[in-house]
């Protein structure tokens, strides 16, 4: 990410160097006995923390207007703190007021700019949240995202499902689950290699998150099983969605020699996640036994 | 027994036997190759050489990098089946074409230095119907031990599932009790898994051992075994230090070997054995304790020994000493332990 910001980094380096030169030019060095080490420690730490912010902004944010505000706000802070630290080592003659202005003015301005940037960040986050709908519910925990499919994993689903069950129960609304299972995925992996299997999984996850509604949440439950949480959806509606999904999957399977999938929809009537998952497994087993719910590629 | 044991710096692992699968899996999950290889002495160019090698220090670093770069708890589970189905590993071809589980596991045991030199197994009859295979580290694996054991168990379970249709009758016992592992093992293995156990082991009913594999093919099996033998010429049969020490002591029971005797048999001085063991984060006394504890547990599970007989078999001077030592090692007195087992 930092490669996008080369120009910014160069200009801020120049700014800091010019500050240093100006300070050296206008003042004279202090004796080592005059240093106040506690001050140096305090101001040095502030400077380091501000530099850390700059680094984090550069390494984690793509270029854009919000990034600019955040960056230049922090840069002014860094500049101010830097001169603040320098005056511990350099004494300026009383006649030159420029250095003390340069020391105190950029900090509040930088704070204002930074705050404006943070407001922009907040707005941006709301937009991203809308973008993330279907992949995330009320909880955000990036450690639980599966790196292959970019969906949340089983641990996340358990946490979210528990809360949704309670919520839906208290509001007397229907909650449904949709289970998509790949038949005999081990065999597919064996025949076509793990790379093909992984590619299929990410393709399938794309299809699932595009085919479901914004309010639904798709998770990768196990290696070869996806579970979608359908809030405020009664069983008949969920069954229709399952039928729709089956047709979509059929089209995906027609193009290549992909494995067959089983899609099951069921209403959650159980009080705990464990019981709900158990019911889902049973429904899946029944569907696999019957075989008529699954589709086979021609 | 080959007296020379390998250490962390011996290049005895083939890159094609696991590392390339691991790297491919990690890369498909978004990790960058250069970051995965940092801190190791592996070069990108060597990855595709048929006999490119690495040593265990690198392998452990690689595992650590993968877990740092990626948040993918399913990685060891996938790696096991990826290794099993790799076309480059003749040992795995051999396993797939074997007549039955007995033959496959015999091959895996015999050629284990080609695939998992860092883990060694010992099998015993747990009851009339079940054989238990205990897995122990042959070198100090540190906090990567759960990962390695999971990879190996996954490989075995996938093999059984592919060849015999179902792995439901298998039981897996794992030392680790980590939550993420528990969840993943429920999802990936359809067998009974118990956690926080005294030893990593896998129990396979006797009935499965002789059942014919679906892909059994004597010709392919022989061809694969031939190439395993050819590989033996370049890949010396070496065992880890811990494995050498433990198997030597195991054979010698009820006599207890001294550190000097073991060092002498391994061609080391007592001090250098001590130093090497400390590199593996263990020491001689601890290994000895471990062997006696495992042996005691095994004998108690198998059945009807009195404490006096056990004390004799394990080299304790009398039964009181044995009881005390057992209490210290397992937290239970032998009778309670037996009761626990029979009750289950």
Coordinates of C-alpha atoms in Angstrom, one line a residue:
Chain A
X1 CA 0.0 0.0 0.0
X2 CA 2.8 2.4 0.9
X3 CA 4.0 2.5 -2.8
X4 CA 1.0 4.7 -3.6
X5 CA 2.3 7.4 -1.2
X6 CA 5.9 7.8 -2.3
X7 CA 5.3 11.4 -3.3
X8 CA 3.7 12.2 0.1
X9 CA 6.5 10.6 2.0
X10 CA 9.1 12.5 0.1
X11 CA 7.5 15.9 0.6
X12 CA 7.0 15.3 4.3
X13 CA 10.7 14.3 4.6
X14 CA 11.6 17.5 2.9
X15 CA 9.4 19.5 5.3
X16 CA 11.0 17.9 8.3
X17 CA 14.5 18.5 7.0
X18 CA 13.7 22.1 6.2
X19 CA 12.5 22.5 9.8
X20 CA 15.7 21.0 11.1
X21 CA 17.8 23.3 8.9
X22 CA 15.9 26.3 9.9
X23 CA 16.3 25.5 13.6
X24 CA 20.0 24.9 13.3
X25 CA 20.4 28.1 11.3
X26 CA 18.5 30.3 13.7
X27 CA 19.6 28.9 17.1
X28 CA 22.7 27.6 18.8
X29 CA 23.2 24.2 20.5
X30 CA 22.7 23.8 24.3
X31 CA 25.3 22.3 26.6
X32 CA 24.7 18.7 27.6
X33 CA 24.2 19.8 31.2
X34 CA 21.3 21.9 30.2
X35 CA 19.2 19.0 28.8
X36 CA 16.1 18.2 30.7
X37 CA 15.9 14.5 30.1
X38 CA 12.3 14.1 31.4
X39 CA 11.1 16.6 28.9
X40 CA 13.0 14.9 26.1
X41 CA 11.5 11.6 27.1
X42 CA 8.0 13.0 27.1
X43 CA 8.3 14.9 23.9
X44 CA 10.2 12.1 22.2
X45 CA 7.4 9.7 23.0
X46 CA 4.7 12.0 21.6
X47 CA 6.7 12.4 18.4
X48 CA 7.2 8.6 18.1
X49 CA 3.5 7.9 18.5
X50 CA 2.6 10.6 16.0
X51 CA 5.1 9.1 13.6
X52 CA 3.5 5.7 14.2
X53 CA 0.2 7.1 13.1
X54 CA 1.7 8.4 10.0
X55 CA 3.2 5.0 9.3
X56 CA -0.1 3.2 9.9
X57 CA -2.0 5.6 7.6
X58 CA 0.5 5.1 4.9
X59 CA 0.7 1.3 5.2
X60 CA -3.0 0.6 5.5
X61 CA -5.0 3.1 3.5
X62 CA -5.4 3.4 -0.3
X63 CA -5.0 6.9 -1.8
X64 CA -8.1 9.0 -1.6
X65 CA -9.5 12.2 -0.1
X66 CA -10.0 10.8 3.4
X67 CA -6.4 9.5 3.4
X68 CA -5.1 12.9 2.4
X69 CA -6.9 14.6 5.3
X70 CA -5.7 12.0 7.8
X71 CA -2.2 12.1 6.5
X72 CA -1.7 15.9 6.4
X73 CA -3.3 16.3 9.8
X74 CA -0.9 13.8 11.3
X75 CA 2.0 15.3 9.4
X76 CA 1.3 18.8 10.9
X77 CA 1.2 17.2 14.3
X78 CA 4.5 15.4 13.7
X79 CA 6.1 18.7 12.5
X80 CA 5.0 20.5 15.6
X81 CA 6.2 17.8 17.9
X82 CA 9.5 17.5 16.0
X83 CA 10.3 21.2 16.5
X84 CA 9.1 20.9 20.1
X85 CA 11.7 18.2 20.6
X86 CA 14.4 20.2 18.8
X87 CA 14.1 23.1 21.2
X88 CA 15.3 20.9 24.0
X89 CA 18.6 20.7 22.2
X90 CA 18.8 24.1 20.5
X91 CA 18.4 27.5 22.1
X92 CA 16.9 30.3 20.0
X93 CA 17.6 34.0 20.6
X94 CA 14.7 35.9 22.1
X95 CA 14.4 38.1 19.1
X96 CA 13.3 35.3 16.8
X97 CA 9.6 34.5 17.4
X98 CA 9.2 32.4 14.2
X99 CA 10.4 29.2 15.7
X100 CA 8.0 29.3 18.7
X101 CA 5.1 30.0 16.3
X102 CA 6.2 27.2 14.1
X103 CA 6.2 25.0 17.2
X104 CA 2.8 25.8 18.5
X105 CA 0.6 26.7 15.5
X106 CA 0.7 23.6 13.3
X107 CA -0.5 21.3 16.1
X108 CA -4.0 22.7 16.6
X109 CA -4.4 23.1 12.8
X110 CA -3.3 19.5 12.3
X111 CA -5.7 18.3 15.0
X112 CA -8.6 20.1 13.2
X113 CA -7.6 18.5 9.9
X114 CA -7.2 15.1 11.5
X115 CA -10.7 15.4 13.0
X116 CA -12.1 16.3 9.7
X117 CA -10.4 13.3 8.2
X118 CA -11.9 11.1 11.0
X119 CA -15.4 12.3 10.2
X120 CA -14.7 11.4 6.6
X121 CA -13.5 8.0 7.7
X122 CA -16.7 7.5 9.7
X123 CA -18.8 8.3 6.5
X124 CA -16.6 6.0 4.5
X125 CA -17.1 3.2 7.0
X126 CA -20.8 3.5 6.7
X127 CA -20.6 3.2 2.9
X128 CA -18.3 0.1 3.3
X129 CA -20.7 -1.4 5.8
X130 CA -23.4 -1.2 3.2
X131 CA -21.1 -2.8 0.7
X132 CA -20.3 -5.6 3.2
X133 CA -24.0 -6.5 3.7
X134 CA -24.5 -10.1 3.1
X135 CA -21.1 -10.9 4.4
X136 CA -21.3 -9.5 7.8
X137 CA -23.9 -8.9 10.5
X138 CA -23.7 -6.8 13.7
X139 CA -20.3 -8.3 14.7
X140 CA -16.9 -7.5 13.2
X141 CA -13.9 -9.7 14.0
X142 CA -11.4 -9.8 11.2
X143 CA -9.6 -12.8 12.7
X144 CA -12.5 -15.0 11.9
X145 CA -12.6 -14.3 8.1
X146 CA -11.6 -17.3 6.0
X147 CA -8.8 -16.0 3.8
X148 CA -9.7 -18.2 0.8
X149 CA -13.4 -17.2 0.3
X150 CA -13.3 -14.0 2.3
X151 CA -16.4 -15.1 4.1
X152 CA -16.7 -15.5 7.9
X153 CA -16.1 -19.0 9.3
X154 CA -18.0 -21.3 11.6
X155 CA -16.9 -19.5 14.9
X156 CA -18.4 -16.3 13.6
X157 CA -21.6 -18.0 12.5
X158 CA -22.1 -19.6 15.9
X159 CA -21.7 -16.2 17.7
X160 CA -24.1 -14.4 15.3
X161 CA -26.7 -17.2 15.2
X162 CA -27.0 -17.3 19.0
X163 CA -27.9 -13.6 19.1
X164 CA -30.2 -13.9 16.1
X165 CA -32.1 -16.8 17.6
X166 CA -32.7 -14.8 20.8
X167 CA -33.7 -11.7 18.9
X168 CA -36.1 -13.5 16.6
X169 CA -37.6 -15.4 19.5
X170 CA -38.3 -12.3 21.5
X171 CA -39.8 -10.5 18.5
X172 CA -41.7 -13.7 17.3
X173 CA -40.2 -13.6 13.9
X174 CA -39.1 -16.6 11.8
X175 CA -35.5 -17.3 11.2
X176 CA -34.2 -19.8 8.6
X177 CA -31.0 -21.4 7.5
X178 CA -29.8 -22.4 4.1
X179 CA -27.2 -25.1 3.9
X180 CA -25.2 -25.6 0.7
X181 CA -23.0 -28.7 0.7
X182 CA -20.7 -29.9 -1.9
X183 CA -21.1 -33.6 -2.6
X184 CA -18.0 -35.7 -2.3
X185 CA -15.6 -32.8 -2.3
X186 CA -12.7 -35.0 -1.1
X187 CA -13.1 -37.0 -4.3
X188 CA -13.2 -33.8 -6.4
X189 CA -10.0 -32.5 -4.8
X190 CA -8.4 -35.8 -5.4
X191 CA -9.2 -35.9 -9.0
X192 CA -8.6 -32.3 -10.0
X193 CA -6.1 -31.3 -7.4
X194 CA -6.4 -29.0 -4.4
X195 CA -5.9 -25.9 -6.6
X196 CA -9.0 -26.6 -8.6
X197 CA -10.9 -27.3 -5.4
X198 CA -9.9 -24.0 -3.9
X199 CA -10.8 -22.2 -7.1
X200 CA -14.2 -23.8 -7.1
X201 CA -14.8 -22.8 -3.4
X202 CA -14.1 -19.2 -4.1
X203 CA -16.3 -19.2 -7.2
X204 CA -19.1 -20.8 -5.2
X205 CA -18.7 -18.3 -2.4
X206 CA -18.9 -15.4 -4.9
X207 CA -22.1 -16.9 -6.4
X208 CA -23.7 -17.4 -3.0
X209 CA -23.1 -13.9 -1.8
X210 CA -24.3 -12.4 -5.1
X211 CA -27.5 -14.6 -5.2
X212 CA -28.7 -14.0 -1.7
X213 CA -30.4 -10.8 -0.4
X214 CA -28.6 -8.0 1.4
X215 CA -29.9 -8.9 4.8
X216 CA -28.7 -12.5 4.6
X217 CA -25.3 -13.6 5.9
X218 CA -23.3 -16.3 4.1
X219 CA -20.6 -18.1 6.1
X220 CA -18.2 -20.9 5.2
X221 CA -19.2 -23.4 7.9
X222 CA -16.8 -26.2 7.1
X223 CA -14.4 -27.0 4.3
X224 CA -17.1 -28.0 1.9
X225 CA -20.2 -26.5 3.5
X226 CA -21.7 -23.1 3.4
X227 CA -24.5 -21.9 5.7
X228 CA -26.5 -18.8 5.0
X229 CA -28.5 -17.1 7.8
X230 CA -31.8 -15.7 6.6
X231 CA -33.3 -13.3 9.1
X232 CA -37.0 -12.7 9.1
X233 CA -37.6 -15.4 6.6
X234 CA -40.2 -18.1 7.1
X235 CA -39.7 -21.6 5.8
X236 CA -41.8 -21.4 2.6
X237 CA -39.8 -18.4 1.5
X238 CA -36.5 -20.1 2.4
X239 CA -37.6 -23.1 0.3
X240 CA -38.2 -20.9 -2.7
X241 CA -34.8 -19.4 -2.2
X242 CA -33.2 -22.8 -2.0
X243 CA -34.9 -23.8 -5.3
X244 CA -33.6 -20.6 -6.9
X245 CA -30.1 -21.3 -5.7
X246 CA -30.3 -24.8 -7.0
X247 CA -31.1 -23.5 -10.5
X248 CA -28.2 -21.0 -10.3
X249 CA -25.8 -23.8 -9.2
X250 CA -27.0 -25.9 -12.0
X251 CA -25.8 -23.3 -14.4
X252 CA -22.4 -23.0 -12.7
X253 CA -22.1 -26.8 -12.9
X254 CA -23.1 -27.0 -16.6
X255 CA -20.1 -24.9 -17.7
X256 CA -17.4 -27.1 -16.2
X257 CA -17.2 -30.5 -14.6
X258 CA -17.9 -29.2 -11.2
X259 CA -19.1 -31.4 -8.3
X260 CA -22.7 -31.7 -7.4
X261 CA -24.2 -29.7 -4.6
X262 CA -27.0 -30.3 -2.1
X263 CA -29.1 -27.3 -1.0
X264 CA -31.3 -27.5 2.0
X265 CA -33.5 -24.8 3.6
X266 CA -34.9 -25.1 7.1
X267 CA -36.5 -23.0 9.7
X268 CA -34.7 -22.5 13.0
X269 CA -37.1 -23.5 15.8
X270 CA -34.4 -24.6 18.3
X271 CA -33.3 -22.5 21.2
X272 CA -29.5 -23.1 20.9
X273 CA -27.0 -22.9 18.0
X274 CA -25.9 -26.4 18.7
X275 CA -29.4 -27.9 18.3
X276 CA -29.9 -25.7 15.2
X277 CA -26.7 -27.0 13.5
X278 CA -27.7 -30.5 14.5
X279 CA -31.1 -30.1 12.8
X280 CA -29.3 -28.7 9.7
X281 CA -27.0 -31.7 9.6
X282 CA -30.0 -34.1 9.8
X283 CA -31.9 -32.2 7.1
X284 CA -28.8 -32.4 5.0
X285 CA -28.4 -36.1 5.6
X286 CA -32.0 -36.8 4.7
X287 CA -31.7 -34.7 1.5
X288 CA -28.6 -36.6 0.5
X289 CA -30.3 -39.9 1.1
X290 CA -33.3 -38.9 -0.9
X291 CA -31.0 -37.6 -3.7
X292 CA -33.8 -35.7 -5.3
X293 CA -32.8 -32.4 -3.8
X294 CA -29.4 -32.6 -5.1
X295 CA -28.6 -32.0 -8.8
X296 CA -26.1 -33.9 -10.7
X297 CA -24.2 -32.3 -13.6
X298 CA -24.9 -34.0 -16.9
Chain B
X1 CA 19.5 -48.9 14.4
X2 CA 21.3 -46.1 12.7
X3 CA 23.3 -44.5 15.5
X4 CA 23.4 -41.1 13.9
X5 CA 20.4 -38.9 14.7
X6 CA 19.4 -35.9 12.8
X7 CA 19.0 -32.4 14.3
X8 CA 17.4 -29.1 13.3
X9 CA 20.1 -28.3 10.8
X10 CA 20.2 -31.5 8.8
X11 CA 18.7 -31.1 5.4
X12 CA 16.6 -34.3 5.3
X13 CA 13.2 -33.0 4.2
X14 CA 12.3 -32.7 0.6
X15 CA 10.7 -29.5 -0.5
X16 CA 8.2 -31.4 -2.7
X17 CA 7.2 -33.5 0.3
X18 CA 4.9 -31.1 2.1
X19 CA 6.5 -27.6 1.8
X20 CA 5.4 -26.9 -1.7
X21 CA 1.8 -28.0 -0.9
X22 CA 1.9 -25.9 2.2
X23 CA 3.1 -22.9 0.3
X24 CA 0.6 -23.4 -2.5
X25 CA -2.3 -23.6 0.0
X26 CA -1.1 -20.5 1.8
X27 CA -0.6 -18.5 -1.4
X28 CA -4.1 -19.4 -2.7
X29 CA -5.3 -17.9 0.6
X30 CA -3.6 -14.6 -0.1
X31 CA -0.2 -14.9 1.6
X32 CA 2.8 -13.7 -0.4
X33 CA 5.6 -16.1 -1.1
X34 CA 8.4 -13.8 -0.1
X35 CA 6.8 -13.2 3.3
X36 CA 6.2 -16.9 3.9
X37 CA 9.9 -17.6 3.2
X38 CA 11.3 -14.8 5.4
X39 CA 13.6 -16.1 8.0
X40 CA 14.2 -19.4 6.3
X41 CA 17.1 -20.3 4.0
X42 CA 14.8 -21.5 1.2
X43 CA 15.1 -19.8 -2.2
X44 CA 12.1 -19.4 -4.5
X45 CA 14.1 -21.0 -7.3
X46 CA 14.7 -24.1 -5.4
X47 CA 11.0 -24.8 -4.8
X48 CA 10.5 -26.6 -8.1
X49 CA 13.7 -28.6 -8.0
X50 CA 12.8 -32.3 -7.7
X51 CA 15.2 -32.9 -4.9
X52 CA 15.4 -29.5 -3.3
X53 CA 15.7 -29.9 0.4
X54 CA 15.2 -28.1 3.7
X55 CA 16.0 -28.7 7.3
X56 CA 13.7 -28.8 10.3
X57 CA 14.6 -25.3 11.6
X58 CA 13.3 -24.0 8.2
X59 CA 10.2 -26.2 8.2
X60 CA 9.3 -25.0 11.7
X61 CA 9.9 -21.4 10.7
X62 CA 7.7 -22.0 7.6
X63 CA 4.9 -23.3 9.7
X64 CA 5.2 -20.4 12.0
X65 CA 5.2 -17.9 9.1
X66 CA 2.1 -19.5 7.7
X67 CA 0.2 -19.2 10.9
X68 CA 1.3 -15.6 11.4
X69 CA 0.4 -14.6 7.8
X70 CA -2.9 -16.3 7.6
X71 CA -5.8 -16.8 9.8
X72 CA -6.8 -20.2 8.5
X73 CA -7.4 -22.8 11.1
X74 CA -8.2 -25.3 8.4
X75 CA -4.7 -25.3 7.1
X76 CA -3.3 -28.4 8.8
X77 CA -6.4 -30.3 7.9
X78 CA -6.1 -29.4 4.3
X79 CA -2.3 -30.0 4.2
X80 CA -2.8 -33.6 5.3
X81 CA -5.0 -34.4 2.4
X82 CA -3.0 -32.3 0.0
X83 CA 0.1 -34.3 0.9
X84 CA -1.8 -37.6 0.5
X85 CA -3.0 -36.7 -2.9
X86 CA 0.2 -35.2 -4.2
X87 CA 1.5 -36.8 -7.4
X88 CA 5.1 -36.0 -6.5
X89 CA 5.3 -38.1 -3.4
X90 CA 5.7 -41.8 -4.3
X91 CA 5.1 -42.8 -0.7
X92 CA 1.6 -41.4 -0.9
X93 CA 1.0 -43.1 -4.2
X94 CA 2.1 -46.3 -2.5
X95 CA -0.3 -45.7 0.4
X96 CA -3.2 -45.2 -2.0
X97 CA -2.5 -48.4 -4.0
X98 CA -1.9 -50.6 -1.0
X99 CA -3.9 -53.7 -0.5
X100 CA -5.3 -52.7 2.9
X101 CA -4.7 -50.4 5.8
X102 CA -2.2 -52.8 7.4
X103 CA 0.0 -52.8 4.3
X104 CA -0.3 -49.0 3.9
X105 CA 0.6 -48.2 7.4
X106 CA 3.5 -50.7 7.3
X107 CA 4.8 -48.7 4.3
X108 CA 4.3 -45.4 6.0
X109 CA 6.1 -46.7 9.1
X110 CA 9.0 -48.1 7.1
X111 CA 9.5 -45.0 4.9
X112 CA 8.5 -42.5 7.5
X113 CA 11.9 -40.6 7.2
X114 CA 10.7 -39.6 3.7
X115 CA 7.6 -37.8 4.8
X116 CA 7.4 -37.3 8.6
X117 CA 10.8 -37.7 10.2
X118 CA 9.8 -35.4 13.0
X119 CA 7.1 -37.8 14.3
X120 CA 7.4 -41.4 15.4
X121 CA 4.7 -43.8 16.1
X122 CA 4.3 -46.8 18.3
X123 CA 1.3 -49.1 18.1
X124 CA -0.2 -51.4 20.7
X125 CA -3.3 -53.4 21.1
X126 CA -5.5 -51.3 23.4
X127 CA -8.2 -53.9 23.8
X128 CA -9.3 -57.0 21.8
X129 CA -10.7 -54.9 19.0
X130 CA -8.7 -51.7 18.8
X131 CA -5.2 -50.9 17.9
X132 CA -3.9 -47.6 19.1
X133 CA -1.1 -45.7 17.4
X134 CA 0.6 -43.2 19.6
X135 CA 2.4 -40.3 17.9
X136 CA 5.3 -38.6 19.5
X137 CA 7.8 -36.0 18.4
X138 CA 11.1 -37.3 17.2
X139 CA 12.7 -33.9 17.7
X140 CA 11.6 -31.0 19.8
X141 CA 8.7 -29.4 17.8
X142 CA 7.9 -26.8 20.3
X143 CA 4.5 -25.2 19.8
X144 CA 4.2 -26.6 16.3
X145 CA 3.5 -30.1 17.6
X146 CA -0.3 -29.8 17.4
X147 CA 0.0 -28.6 13.8
X148 CA 2.3 -31.5 12.8
X149 CA 0.1 -34.1 14.6
X150 CA -3.0 -32.7 13.0
X151 CA -1.4 -32.9 9.6
X152 CA -0.5 -36.5 10.1
X153 CA -3.9 -37.5 11.6
X154 CA -5.6 -35.7 8.6
X155 CA -3.5 -37.7 6.2
X156 CA -4.4 -41.0 7.9
X157 CA -8.1 -40.1 8.2
X158 CA -8.4 -38.9 4.6
X159 CA -6.7 -42.1 3.5
X160 CA -9.1 -44.3 5.4
X161 CA -12.1 -42.2 4.2
X162 CA -11.0 -42.4 0.6
X163 CA -10.2 -46.1 0.6
X164 CA -12.7 -47.5 3.1
X165 CA -15.6 -45.1 2.7
X166 CA -15.9 -43.9 6.2
X167 CA -13.8 -43.0 9.2
X168 CA -16.5 -43.0 11.8
X169 CA -15.2 -45.8 13.9
X170 CA -11.8 -44.2 14.4
X171 CA -11.0 -42.3 17.6
X172 CA -8.4 -39.6 17.8
X173 CA -6.9 -38.3 21.0
X174 CA -5.1 -35.1 21.0
X175 CA -2.9 -33.5 23.6
X176 CA -3.9 -29.9 22.7
X177 CA -7.2 -28.5 24.0
X178 CA -7.3 -25.4 21.9
X179 CA -10.8 -24.2 20.9
X180 CA -10.1 -23.4 17.3
X181 CA -8.7 -26.9 16.8
X182 CA -11.7 -28.5 18.5
X183 CA -14.1 -26.7 16.2
X184 CA -12.2 -27.4 13.0
X185 CA -11.7 -31.1 13.9
X186 CA -15.4 -31.5 14.3
X187 CA -16.0 -30.0 10.9
X188 CA -13.2 -31.8 9.1
X189 CA -13.0 -35.3 10.6
X190 CA -16.1 -37.3 11.0
X191 CA -14.8 -39.4 13.9
X192 CA -14.7 -39.1 17.6
X193 CA -12.0 -36.7 18.8
X194 CA -11.1 -36.1 22.4
X195 CA -8.8 -33.3 23.6
X196 CA -6.4 -32.5 26.4
X197 CA -5.4 -36.2 26.5
X198 CA -2.1 -37.5 27.9
X199 CA -0.8 -38.5 24.4
X200 CA -1.5 -37.8 20.8
X201 CA -2.9 -41.0 19.4
X202 CA -5.3 -42.5 16.9
X203 CA -7.3 -45.7 17.6
X204 CA -8.3 -47.9 14.7
X205 CA -10.6 -50.9 15.1
X206 CA -9.0 -54.2 14.2
X207 CA -11.7 -54.9 11.7
X208 CA -10.6 -52.0 9.4
X209 CA -7.0 -53.2 9.1
X210 CA -7.6 -56.1 6.8
X211 CA -10.5 -54.5 4.8
X212 CA -9.5 -54.2 1.1
X213 CA -8.9 -50.7 -0.2
X214 CA -11.1 -49.6 -3.1
X215 CA -8.1 -48.5 -5.2
X216 CA -5.9 -51.5 -4.3
X217 CA -3.6 -52.2 -7.2
X218 CA -0.7 -54.5 -6.7
X219 CA 1.2 -53.3 -9.8
X220 CA 0.9 -49.6 -9.0
X221 CA 1.8 -50.4 -5.4
X222 CA 5.0 -52.2 -6.3
X223 CA 6.0 -49.5 -8.8
X224 CA 5.5 -46.8 -6.1
X225 CA 7.4 -48.9 -3.6
X226 CA 10.2 -49.2 -6.0
X227 CA 10.5 -45.5 -6.4
X228 CA 10.3 -45.1 -2.6
X229 CA 13.3 -47.5 -2.4
X230 CA 15.1 -45.4 -5.0
X231 CA 14.5 -42.3 -3.0
X232 CA 16.0 -44.1 0.0
X233 CA 19.4 -43.9 -1.8
X234 CA 19.4 -40.1 -1.7
X235 CA 17.4 -39.7 1.5
X236 CA 19.3 -41.5 4.3
X237 CA 17.2 -43.3 6.9
X238 CA 17.8 -41.2 9.9
X239 CA 15.9 -40.9 13.1
X240 CA 15.4 -38.0 15.5
X241 CA 17.4 -37.8 18.7
X242 CA 14.3 -38.1 20.9
X243 CA 13.1 -41.1 19.0
X244 CA 16.5 -42.8 19.3
X245 CA 16.8 -42.2 23.0
X246 CA 13.2 -43.3 23.7
X247 CA 13.2 -46.4 21.6
X248 CA 16.5 -47.5 23.2
X249 CA 15.1 -47.0 26.7
X250 CA 11.8 -48.7 25.8
X251 CA 13.6 -51.8 24.7
X252 CA 15.7 -51.9 27.8
X253 CA 12.8 -51.7 30.3
X254 CA 12.6 -52.8 33.1
X255 CA 16.3 -51.9 33.3
X256 CA 16.9 -48.2 33.3
X257 CA 19.7 -46.9 31.1
X258 CA 22.0 -44.2 32.4
X259 CA 22.7 -41.1 30.4
X260 CA 26.2 -42.3 29.8
X261 CA 25.0 -45.6 28.4
X262 CA 22.6 -43.9 26.0
X263 CA 25.2 -41.4 24.9
X264 CA 27.7 -44.2 24.3
X265 CA 25.3 -46.1 22.1
X266 CA 24.6 -43.0 20.1
X267 CA 28.3 -42.2 19.7
X268 CA 28.2 -39.1 21.8
X269 CA 29.7 -38.0 25.0
X270 CA 27.4 -37.6 28.0
X271 CA 27.8 -33.9 27.9
X272 CA 27.0 -33.4 24.3
X273 CA 23.9 -35.6 24.7
X274 CA 22.8 -33.3 27.5
X275 CA 23.5 -30.3 25.3
X276 CA 21.6 -31.7 22.4
X277 CA 18.6 -32.7 24.5
X278 CA 18.4 -29.2 25.8
X279 CA 18.3 -27.9 22.2
X280 CA 15.1 -30.0 21.9
X281 CA 13.7 -28.4 25.0
X282 CA 13.9 -31.5 27.2
X283 CA 16.3 -33.4 29.3
X284 CA 17.2 -37.0 30.0
X285 CA 15.2 -37.4 33.2
X286 CA 12.1 -36.0 31.6
X287 CA 12.3 -38.3 28.7
X288 CA 12.7 -41.2 31.1
X289 CA 9.7 -40.1 33.1
X290 CA 7.7 -39.8 29.9
X291 CA 8.6 -43.3 28.7
X292 CA 7.7 -44.9 32.0
X293 CA 4.4 -42.9 32.2
X294 CA 3.4 -43.9 28.7
X295 CA 4.3 -47.5 29.4
X296 CA 2.4 -47.6 32.7
X297 CA -0.6 -46.1 31.0
X298 CA -0.4 -48.6 28.2
X299 CA -0.1 -51.6 30.6
X300 CA -2.9 -50.3 32.8
X301 CA -5.2 -50.0 29.8
X302 CA -4.4 -53.4 28.6
X303 CA -5.5 -55.0 31.8
X304 CA -4.8 -57.0 34.7
X305 CA -1.5 -56.1 36.3
X306 CA -1.0 -55.5 40.0
X307 CA 0.9 -52.5 41.1
X308 CA 3.8 -54.8 42.1
X309 CA 4.0 -56.3 38.7
X310 CA 3.9 -52.9 37.1
X311 CA 6.6 -51.6 39.3
X312 CA 8.7 -54.5 38.3
X313 CA 8.1 -54.0 34.6
X314 CA 8.9 -50.3 34.7
X315 CA 12.0 -50.5 36.8
X316 CA 10.8 -49.1 40.0
X317 CA 12.3 -50.5 43.2
X318 CA 8.9 -51.3 44.8
X319 CA 5.2 -50.6 44.4
X320 CA 5.2 -47.6 46.7
X321 CA 7.7 -45.8 44.6
X322 CA 5.7 -46.7 41.5
X323 CA 2.5 -45.4 43.0
X324 CA 4.1 -42.2 44.0
X325 CA 5.7 -41.6 40.7
X326 CA 2.5 -42.4 38.8
X327 CA 0.7 -39.9 41.0
X328 CA 3.3 -37.3 40.3
X329 CA 3.2 -37.9 36.5
X330 CA -0.5 -38.2 35.9
X331 CA -2.2 -36.7 39.0
X332 CA -4.0 -40.0 39.6
X333 CA -3.1 -43.1 41.6
X334 CA -2.9 -46.2 39.4
X335 CA -6.2 -47.8 40.8
X336 CA -8.2 -44.7 40.0
X337 CA -6.7 -44.5 36.5
X338 CA -7.7 -48.1 35.9
X339 CA -11.2 -47.4 37.2
X340 CA -11.5 -44.5 34.9
X341 CA -10.5 -46.6 32.0
X342 CA -12.7 -49.5 32.8
X343 CA -15.7 -47.3 33.5
X344 CA -15.4 -45.8 30.0

